């Protein structure tokens, strides 16, 4: 039994009242004296074009306009709105080939929504009116919406730095043959009794965070540039802006505002460069820049779509021999995150099953679609859609039960995880599979649904996943935390990592209170943005595993100092002391104790007794500090089970139940963990069944609003059962591993496999819409009351 009293409880979220009552201050809510309003004029007519004429004269004369800015009026320095290049060494940066290819305002439009110029006005309305008076003439260029189109020899090059419009491939110097993995794949495939392969398409899914992007920037009289932003990574945005505008970091300040949903949509920068460029044009005035929903949809990155080729080989007894795969993603207009998903999609693949031979190639190609970048799961849902369907197809061919096969052949403790040499220190996937299968009544329903007829047919499917708890070792993992103990024995934890709305600050506060031995209410978490110590930011599901470990270490530092002073007062060695409810006591004799406040108050109000000349206690305010580098990475595992009902006349797929069993190490706040997993299910169901951003042949978005983009709403959601499998990890703080992204992943494969079980048909393109289901049914000759085809 765990001895903790705060960790492991569903403490109320620290921000719940402010958000429930509307008091939480988002960037768009902020009003400052002398505020001006910015408007970015974007190209909505074309997805690929050159600007041949830009006339700002009429816009400049429009009432209320303070200034207009074209490409020549702002820095011509190029940038990369991703911050990934700051998280790797100079050597790795060179190998990955990151480039800066974005302009604040462009003359070469590469996607619909690219920024052309800016308006600064005294009101939003005046800025809008002036924007309508901007005259732009374009030379349309050919539009490339897929990798196959943009890599044609005669295609216009997006940048001379990336010939053939290939933004990225796994570098030969790190991955011989430009491939991740090992073993002789070709020879192993020759030895295989069963080989299954296919080509999959994975969709361009949007994060759909509730808060549209909004920014405020101001250049003050001292020459300091301040930006209010809800970026998930304020410290790295500070560094990026300093580099872009050639300012020392001390003259760039980031105020982190409340985040209205992240999911990767706020990784790095979006419109911070435009907002800051406008503010620098009108020193002393804050400039607010706020996007419309349709604009937000176009300019912020989405999930990487693309083609995924995969082939697996097994012996007839089910023994896995080889896996061969290639993911060719459609990068969109600019380089940002080109190396990321191209690599991680293969990393999740390599981390899942015991294939003795594995070869994965990842490539990114520029296209004239909107930007792609981070989205919860970061390459993992794409891999799960392809891999888990092929596993079920192979199981059907060798006559193996999909659950039992996965239990036998998934990787576990001691095996390499998503990177070679970084082994799994914990794994409770077997328990996830057992408990999940029992919860959905797997065996009985597999038997019951094996030979169906009729219009509506049901199926159950399962899928598994591994993910990550941070980005170590590929990316830097560094978090600084300071814990200040006040004189009244309360504590402030100063930390730069953002809470994206998932409740991470509540869990971090629980970790701090538990470690210090203070009541939960006596600990406050402060996030002063870039004025805090260094932190990479909220990404890669790292906040609790890495950030929590940093908070724990800083609190242990503060506690060591408290114990040292208590040891002197009580005249016992510090290692014989313990603390509870701000009372430090001798473990063998709890009656001998000292209040923490008597130590902390004496440290701050340090007086000399005038009668004796002796000091009252030890001097100095106690502060704990750590500059923490994660020593390891303990990925979570998960198993999902889905039951679906497919209408063979309409093609509609209804998910009846979704069981998500997750190996999360230890739940710091169980309610928050369950919330994360349930939110992940909603996005995973959208990926596999309904969500995609569509374009017409000219690269113009067709569904850039909540009206036309189909997410799963409350009435679409199935019955959900969340199972927290707690098997404390030996590395994570209090045994915790990550949960932020992973809940989205395995529902993808589970639903696809449940459809396979219901119909005997696998679908290679996500989302599996009713139209695709009907097409598949017609192609198979399955429908109405006819017998089902295939076996699985």
Short mmCIF file of C-alpha atoms in Angstrom, two decimals, residues 6-7 481 483 485 491-493 505-520 523-525 548 551-552 554-556 559 668 734:
data_model
loop_
_atom_site.label_atom_id
_atom_site.label_comp_id
_atom_site.label_asym_id
_atom_site.label_seq_id
_atom_site.Cartn_x
_atom_site.Cartn_y
_atom_site.Cartn_z
CA UNK A 6 -1.94 13.54 -1.51
CA UNK A 7 -0.47 11.78 -4.52
CA UNK A 481 12.29 24.42 -10.86
CA UNK A 483 10.65 26.06 -4.61
CA UNK A 485 9.46 28.28 1.36
CA UNK A 491 5.51 27.05 -0.46
CA UNK A 492 5.62 28.50 -3.96
CA UNK A 493 6.74 26.31 -6.83
CA UNK A 505 -0.52 22.01 -12.61
CA UNK A 506 -2.83 20.34 -10.10
CA UNK A 507 -0.86 17.11 -10.31
CA UNK A 508 2.44 18.99 -10.00
CA UNK A 509 1.13 20.73 -6.91
CA UNK A 510 0.21 17.33 -5.47
CA UNK A 511 3.76 16.11 -6.12
CA UNK A 512 5.18 19.19 -4.41
CA UNK A 513 2.90 18.95 -1.38
CA UNK A 514 3.54 15.22 -0.99
CA UNK A 515 7.29 15.64 -1.23
CA UNK A 516 7.49 18.57 1.16
CA UNK A 517 5.06 17.05 3.65
CA UNK A 518 2.87 20.15 3.42
CA UNK A 519 -0.93 20.28 3.10
CA UNK A 520 -2.10 20.59 -0.52
CA UNK A 523 1.50 24.96 -1.88
CA UNK A 524 1.04 27.33 -4.81
CA UNK A 525 2.31 26.88 -8.34
CA UNK A 548 7.03 16.27 -12.01
CA UNK A 551 9.37 19.54 -8.97
CA UNK A 552 10.00 16.53 -6.74
CA UNK A 554 13.48 20.79 -6.05
CA UNK A 555 11.14 20.01 -3.17
CA UNK A 556 13.53 17.36 -1.87
CA UNK A 559 13.20 19.47 2.49
CA UNK A 668 -0.90 11.14 -9.45
CA UNK A 734 6.07 8.41 -7.40
#
